[in-house]
mmCIF file of C-alpha atoms in Angstrom:
data_model
loop_
_atom_site.group_PDB
_atom_site.id
_atom_site.type_symbol
_atom_site.label_atom_id
_atom_site.label_comp_id
_atom_site.label_asym_id
_atom_site.label_seq_id
_atom_site.Cartn_x
_atom_site.Cartn_y
_atom_site.Cartn_z
ATOM 1 C CA UNK Y 1 -129.480 64.529 4.297
ATOM 2 C CA UNK Y 2 -128.123 63.891 7.764
ATOM 3 C CA UNK Y 3 -124.468 64.684 8.287
ATOM 4 C CA UNK Y 4 -122.281 62.127 10.052
ATOM 5 C CA UNK Y 5 -120.911 63.525 13.273
ATOM 6 C CA UNK Y 6 -117.250 64.498 13.274
ATOM 7 C CA UNK Y 7 -116.402 61.914 15.953
ATOM 8 C CA UNK Y 8 -118.002 59.157 13.884
ATOM 9 C CA UNK Y 9 -116.104 60.207 10.787
ATOM 10 C CA UNK Y 10 -112.784 60.170 12.675
ATOM 11 C CA UNK Y 11 -113.543 56.724 14.072
ATOM 12 C CA UNK Y 12 -114.400 55.427 10.594
ATOM 13 C CA UNK Y 13 -111.191 56.862 9.151
ATOM 14 C CA UNK Y 14 -109.172 55.205 11.918
ATOM 15 C CA UNK Y 15 -110.857 51.859 11.247
ATOM 16 C CA UNK Y 16 -110.060 52.084 7.529
ATOM 17 C CA UNK Y 17 -106.409 52.826 8.320
ATOM 18 C CA UNK Y 18 -106.147 49.813 10.634
ATOM 19 C CA UNK Y 19 -107.686 47.495 8.012
ATOM 20 C CA UNK Y 20 -105.332 48.811 5.310
ATOM 21 C CA UNK Y 21 -102.286 48.188 7.493
ATOM 22 C CA UNK Y 22 -103.476 44.689 8.327
ATOM 23 C CA UNK Y 23 -103.870 43.855 4.625
ATOM 24 C CA UNK Y 24 -100.435 45.278 3.805
ATOM 25 C CA UNK Y 25 -98.702 43.277 6.534
ATOM 26 C CA UNK Y 26 -100.619 40.020 6.036
ATOM 27 C CA UNK Y 27 -98.194 37.199 4.980
ATOM 28 C CA UNK Y 28 -98.586 36.075 1.345
ATOM 29 C CA UNK Y 29 -98.192 32.536 0.040
ATOM 30 C CA UNK Y 30 -98.943 33.038 -3.626
ATOM 31 C CA UNK Y 31 -96.794 31.533 -6.381
ATOM 32 C CA UNK Y 32 -95.197 34.876 -7.213
ATOM 33 C CA UNK Y 33 -93.768 35.318 -3.718
ATOM 34 C CA UNK Y 34 -90.076 34.399 -3.892
ATOM 35 C CA UNK Y 35 -88.112 33.068 -0.947
ATOM 36 C CA UNK Y 36 -84.331 33.140 -0.704
ATOM 37 C CA UNK Y 37 -84.111 29.551 -1.854
ATOM 38 C CA UNK Y 38 -86.271 30.240 -4.907
ATOM 39 C CA UNK Y 39 -84.056 33.024 -6.304
ATOM 40 C CA UNK Y 40 -83.228 32.298 -9.989
ATOM 41 C CA UNK Y 41 -79.481 32.636 -9.358
ATOM 42 C CA UNK Y 42 -79.650 30.104 -6.510
ATOM 43 C CA UNK Y 43 -81.714 27.722 -8.641
ATOM 44 C CA UNK Y 44 -79.225 27.997 -11.516
ATOM 45 C CA UNK Y 45 -76.311 27.308 -9.174
ATOM 46 C CA UNK Y 46 -78.059 24.272 -7.724
ATOM 47 C CA UNK Y 47 -78.829 22.929 -11.209
ATOM 48 C CA UNK Y 48 -75.211 23.405 -12.304
ATOM 49 C CA UNK Y 49 -73.909 21.552 -9.252
ATOM 50 C CA UNK Y 50 -76.354 18.708 -9.855
ATOM 51 C CA UNK Y 51 -75.310 18.438 -13.512
ATOM 52 C CA UNK Y 52 -71.611 18.379 -12.611
ATOM 53 C CA UNK Y 53 -72.198 15.776 -9.928
ATOM 54 C CA UNK Y 54 -74.119 13.580 -12.366
ATOM 55 C CA UNK Y 55 -71.368 13.866 -14.994
ATOM 56 C CA UNK Y 56 -68.609 12.966 -12.508
ATOM 57 C CA UNK Y 57 -65.872 14.439 -14.667
ATOM 58 C CA UNK Y 58 -62.181 14.179 -13.849
ATOM 59 C CA UNK Y 59 -60.686 17.435 -12.598
ATOM 60 C CA UNK Y 60 -58.796 19.529 -15.123
ATOM 61 C CA UNK Y 61 -54.991 19.414 -15.074
ATOM 62 C CA UNK Y 62 -53.331 21.887 -12.721
ATOM 63 C CA UNK Y 63 -50.220 23.810 -13.786
ATOM 64 C CA UNK Y 64 -46.970 22.899 -12.054
ATOM 65 C CA UNK Y 65 -45.529 25.562 -9.772
ATOM 66 C CA UNK Y 66 -42.921 26.587 -12.349
ATOM 67 C CA UNK Y 67 -45.057 25.997 -15.458
ATOM 68 C CA UNK Y 68 -44.906 28.605 -18.206
ATOM 69 C CA UNK Y 69 -47.542 28.555 -20.916
ATOM 70 C CA UNK Y 70 -46.162 28.807 -24.439
ATOM 71 C CA UNK Y 71 -47.414 28.353 -27.952
ATOM 72 C CA UNK Y 72 -50.686 29.587 -29.508
ATOM 73 C CA UNK Y 73 -52.715 28.826 -26.354
ATOM 74 C CA UNK Y 74 -50.548 30.991 -24.071
ATOM 75 C CA UNK Y 75 -52.669 33.316 -21.961
ATOM 76 C CA UNK Y 76 -55.914 31.557 -22.844
ATOM 77 C CA UNK Y 77 -58.107 30.856 -19.809
ATOM 78 C CA UNK Y 78 -61.234 28.683 -19.867
ATOM 79 C CA UNK Y 79 -63.613 27.255 -17.269
ATOM 80 C CA UNK Y 80 -63.244 23.643 -16.162
ATOM 81 C CA UNK Y 81 -66.381 21.588 -16.810
ATOM 82 C CA UNK Y 82 -65.827 19.590 -13.628
ATOM 83 C CA UNK Y 83 -66.101 22.523 -11.219
ATOM 84 C CA UNK Y 84 -66.332 25.787 -13.170
ATOM 85 C CA UNK Y 85 -62.926 27.002 -11.982
ATOM 86 C CA UNK Y 86 -60.673 28.876 -14.433
ATOM 87 C CA UNK Y 87 -57.874 26.999 -16.181
ATOM 88 C CA UNK Y 88 -54.759 28.586 -17.669
ATOM 89 C CA UNK Y 89 -54.751 26.197 -20.596
ATOM 90 C CA UNK Y 90 -51.176 26.491 -21.868
ATOM 91 C CA UNK Y 91 -49.704 26.384 -18.358
ATOM 92 C CA UNK Y 92 -51.835 23.385 -17.364
ATOM 93 C CA UNK Y 93 -50.691 21.448 -20.446
ATOM 94 C CA UNK Y 94 -47.034 22.496 -20.288
ATOM 95 C CA UNK Y 95 -44.359 19.817 -20.102
ATOM 96 C CA UNK Y 96 -46.288 16.935 -21.644
ATOM 97 C CA UNK Y 97 -47.764 16.157 -25.088
ATOM 98 C CA UNK Y 98 -51.493 16.776 -25.281
ATOM 99 C CA UNK Y 99 -54.532 15.812 -27.306
ATOM 100 C CA UNK Y 100 -57.338 18.379 -27.293
ATOM 101 C CA UNK Y 101 -60.617 17.075 -28.669
ATOM 102 C CA UNK Y 102 -62.909 19.920 -29.789
ATOM 103 C CA UNK Y 103 -66.608 19.049 -29.806
ATOM 104 C CA UNK Y 104 -70.138 20.295 -29.118
ATOM 105 C CA UNK Y 105 -73.324 18.710 -27.792
ATOM 106 C CA UNK Y 106 -75.101 19.134 -31.156
ATOM 107 C CA UNK Y 107 -72.376 17.359 -33.149
ATOM 108 C CA UNK Y 108 -73.309 13.733 -33.876
ATOM 109 C CA UNK Y 109 -69.826 12.553 -34.947
ATOM 110 C CA UNK Y 110 -68.449 14.152 -31.758
ATOM 111 C CA UNK Y 111 -70.755 12.105 -29.532
ATOM 112 C CA UNK Y 112 -69.710 8.945 -31.356
ATOM 113 C CA UNK Y 113 -66.023 9.800 -31.080
ATOM 114 C CA UNK Y 114 -65.856 10.823 -27.398
ATOM 115 C CA UNK Y 115 -65.949 7.267 -25.943
ATOM 116 C CA UNK Y 116 -63.070 6.313 -28.259
ATOM 117 C CA UNK Y 117 -61.099 9.338 -27.063
ATOM 118 C CA UNK Y 118 -61.702 8.241 -23.484
ATOM 119 C CA UNK Y 119 -60.558 4.690 -24.233
ATOM 120 C CA UNK Y 120 -57.442 6.049 -25.916
ATOM 121 C CA UNK Y 121 -56.690 8.149 -22.818
ATOM 122 C CA UNK Y 122 -57.002 5.021 -20.675
ATOM 123 C CA UNK Y 123 -54.578 3.128 -22.919
ATOM 124 C CA UNK Y 124 -52.071 5.984 -23.116
ATOM 125 C CA UNK Y 125 -52.013 6.585 -19.353
ATOM 126 C CA UNK Y 126 -49.714 9.357 -18.145
ATOM 127 C CA UNK Y 127 -47.778 9.600 -21.406
ATOM 128 C CA UNK Y 128 -50.139 12.278 -22.747
ATOM 129 C CA UNK Y 129 -52.756 14.705 -21.459
ATOM 130 C CA UNK Y 130 -56.168 14.242 -23.058
ATOM 131 C CA UNK Y 131 -58.600 17.121 -22.664
ATOM 132 C CA UNK Y 132 -62.014 17.722 -24.213
ATOM 133 C CA UNK Y 133 -62.978 21.246 -25.309
ATOM 134 C CA UNK Y 134 -66.693 21.988 -25.572
ATOM 135 C CA UNK Y 135 -66.803 24.642 -28.304
ATOM 136 C CA UNK Y 136 -70.251 26.034 -27.475
ATOM 137 C CA UNK Y 137 -71.641 28.157 -24.602
ATOM 138 C CA UNK Y 138 -74.310 25.666 -23.467
ATOM 139 C CA UNK Y 139 -72.615 24.020 -20.491
ATOM 140 C CA UNK Y 140 -75.767 22.240 -19.287
ATOM 141 C CA UNK Y 141 -76.199 20.343 -22.543
ATOM 142 C CA UNK Y 142 -72.500 19.546 -22.653
ATOM 143 C CA UNK Y 143 -72.677 17.962 -19.202
ATOM 144 C CA UNK Y 144 -75.891 16.119 -20.099
ATOM 145 C CA UNK Y 145 -74.318 14.565 -23.190
ATOM 146 C CA UNK Y 146 -71.162 13.553 -21.343
ATOM 147 C CA UNK Y 147 -73.367 11.905 -18.722
ATOM 148 C CA UNK Y 148 -75.315 10.052 -21.421
ATOM 149 C CA UNK Y 149 -72.231 8.696 -23.202
ATOM 150 C CA UNK Y 150 -70.471 8.002 -19.889
ATOM 151 C CA UNK Y 151 -67.383 10.028 -20.743
ATOM 152 C CA UNK Y 152 -65.604 11.418 -17.683
ATOM 153 C CA UNK Y 153 -62.490 12.910 -19.285
ATOM 154 C CA UNK Y 154 -61.369 16.292 -17.991
ATOM 155 C CA UNK Y 155 -62.800 19.068 -20.127
ATOM 156 C CA UNK Y 156 -63.120 22.818 -20.482
ATOM 157 C CA UNK Y 157 -65.910 25.073 -21.714
ATOM 158 C CA UNK Y 158 -64.920 27.207 -24.705
ATOM 159 C CA UNK Y 159 -68.054 29.271 -25.466
ATOM 160 C CA UNK Y 160 -66.358 31.483 -28.060
ATOM 161 C CA UNK Y 161 -64.258 28.749 -29.715
ATOM 162 C CA UNK Y 162 -61.014 30.450 -28.653
ATOM 163 C CA UNK Y 163 -58.972 27.251 -28.962
ATOM 164 C CA UNK Y 164 -60.112 26.701 -32.546
ATOM 165 C CA UNK Y 165 -59.259 30.300 -33.419
ATOM 166 C CA UNK Y 166 -55.871 30.165 -31.685
ATOM 167 C CA UNK Y 167 -54.706 27.094 -33.597
ATOM 168 C CA UNK Y 168 -56.223 28.214 -36.913
ATOM 169 C CA UNK Y 169 -58.655 25.326 -37.237
ATOM 170 C CA UNK Y 170 -61.693 25.622 -39.541
ATOM 171 C CA UNK Y 171 -65.200 26.139 -38.137
ATOM 172 C CA UNK Y 172 -66.153 22.459 -38.185
ATOM 173 C CA UNK Y 173 -66.368 19.731 -35.544
ATOM 174 C CA UNK Y 174 -64.943 17.444 -34.392
ATOM 175 C CA UNK Y 175 -61.379 18.746 -34.512
ATOM 176 C CA UNK Y 176 -58.446 17.332 -32.569
ATOM 177 C CA UNK Y 177 -55.356 19.377 -31.767
ATOM 178 C CA UNK Y 178 -52.078 17.597 -31.041
ATOM 179 C CA UNK Y 179 -49.681 19.684 -28.940
ATOM 180 C CA UNK Y 180 -46.029 19.055 -28.245
ATOM 181 C CA UNK Y 181 -44.686 19.324 -24.689
ATOM 182 C CA UNK Y 182 -43.463 22.870 -25.434
ATOM 183 C CA UNK Y 183 -46.984 24.016 -26.369
ATOM 184 C CA UNK Y 184 -46.436 24.150 -30.121
ATOM 185 C CA UNK Y 185 -48.960 22.557 -32.474
ATOM 186 C CA UNK Y 186 -47.845 19.295 -34.071
ATOM 187 C CA UNK Y 187 -51.047 18.665 -36.015
ATOM 188 C CA UNK Y 188 -54.661 19.795 -36.335
ATOM 189 C CA UNK Y 189 -56.824 16.800 -37.236
ATOM 190 C CA UNK Y 190 -59.938 18.027 -39.057
ATOM 191 C CA UNK Y 191 -62.000 14.847 -39.117
ATOM 192 C CA UNK Y 192 -63.609 12.307 -36.860
ATOM 193 C CA UNK Y 193 -61.410 9.424 -35.773
ATOM 194 C CA UNK Y 194 -62.358 5.994 -37.053
ATOM 195 C CA UNK Y 195 -61.728 4.347 -33.681
ATOM 196 C CA UNK Y 196 -59.259 3.985 -30.832
ATOM 197 C CA UNK Y 197 -56.529 2.526 -33.032
ATOM 198 C CA UNK Y 198 -56.872 5.448 -35.449
ATOM 199 C CA UNK Y 199 -56.361 7.862 -32.555
ATOM 200 C CA UNK Y 200 -53.352 5.906 -31.318
ATOM 201 C CA UNK Y 201 -51.746 5.810 -34.771
ATOM 202 C CA UNK Y 202 -52.365 9.506 -35.419
ATOM 203 C CA UNK Y 203 -50.886 10.524 -32.068
ATOM 204 C CA UNK Y 204 -47.905 8.193 -32.459
ATOM 205 C CA UNK Y 205 -47.108 9.521 -35.934
ATOM 206 C CA UNK Y 206 -47.275 13.176 -34.876
ATOM 207 C CA UNK Y 207 -46.159 13.157 -31.234
ATOM 208 C CA UNK Y 208 -44.218 9.908 -30.893
ATOM 209 C CA UNK Y 209 -46.483 8.699 -28.042
ATOM 210 C CA UNK Y 210 -47.245 4.977 -28.202
ATOM 211 C CA UNK Y 211 -50.457 3.551 -26.752
#
């Protein structure tokens, strides 16, 4: 067998090295090549922004400069569904009676009740703060349902049902919590409302707010 000259072998080795480098540096366009814009975190952020934009929710109440949160919700912070920003719940609700409507996307009676809660809030005006509390971690489905039923009330995400636990409500939905201006609980309503007038009567009887 003839042996390949040393010079030829060195040339061949050099050629192989050049080809290997060219293959390694060649730009790829396959489906598993991720660009900055395709990063899962970026995609999730974009989807969340789109869902919030579609829902068009009212911003959550902002605490007054001298507000002090009291009552069972003191120190409880939750994310606002409108923008994801944290909300000091007791401080944001301080100084005015409040109706907290606890619900979840999978709760049929909740979906039926939400438009009535929104209509009640319209009738009551500034006399009371009305806030929805999504008691489930799935924010995307919460926003999708609110978009479907055209409810734009301010709301917070409560993935661990902290509000329900704080006020001692049972593990059922819907539940409505009526808070006095000082943050104390006036009533926990463990049922679905029968309509806007039922909400108005219940609030008037427990908080003295007419609507």
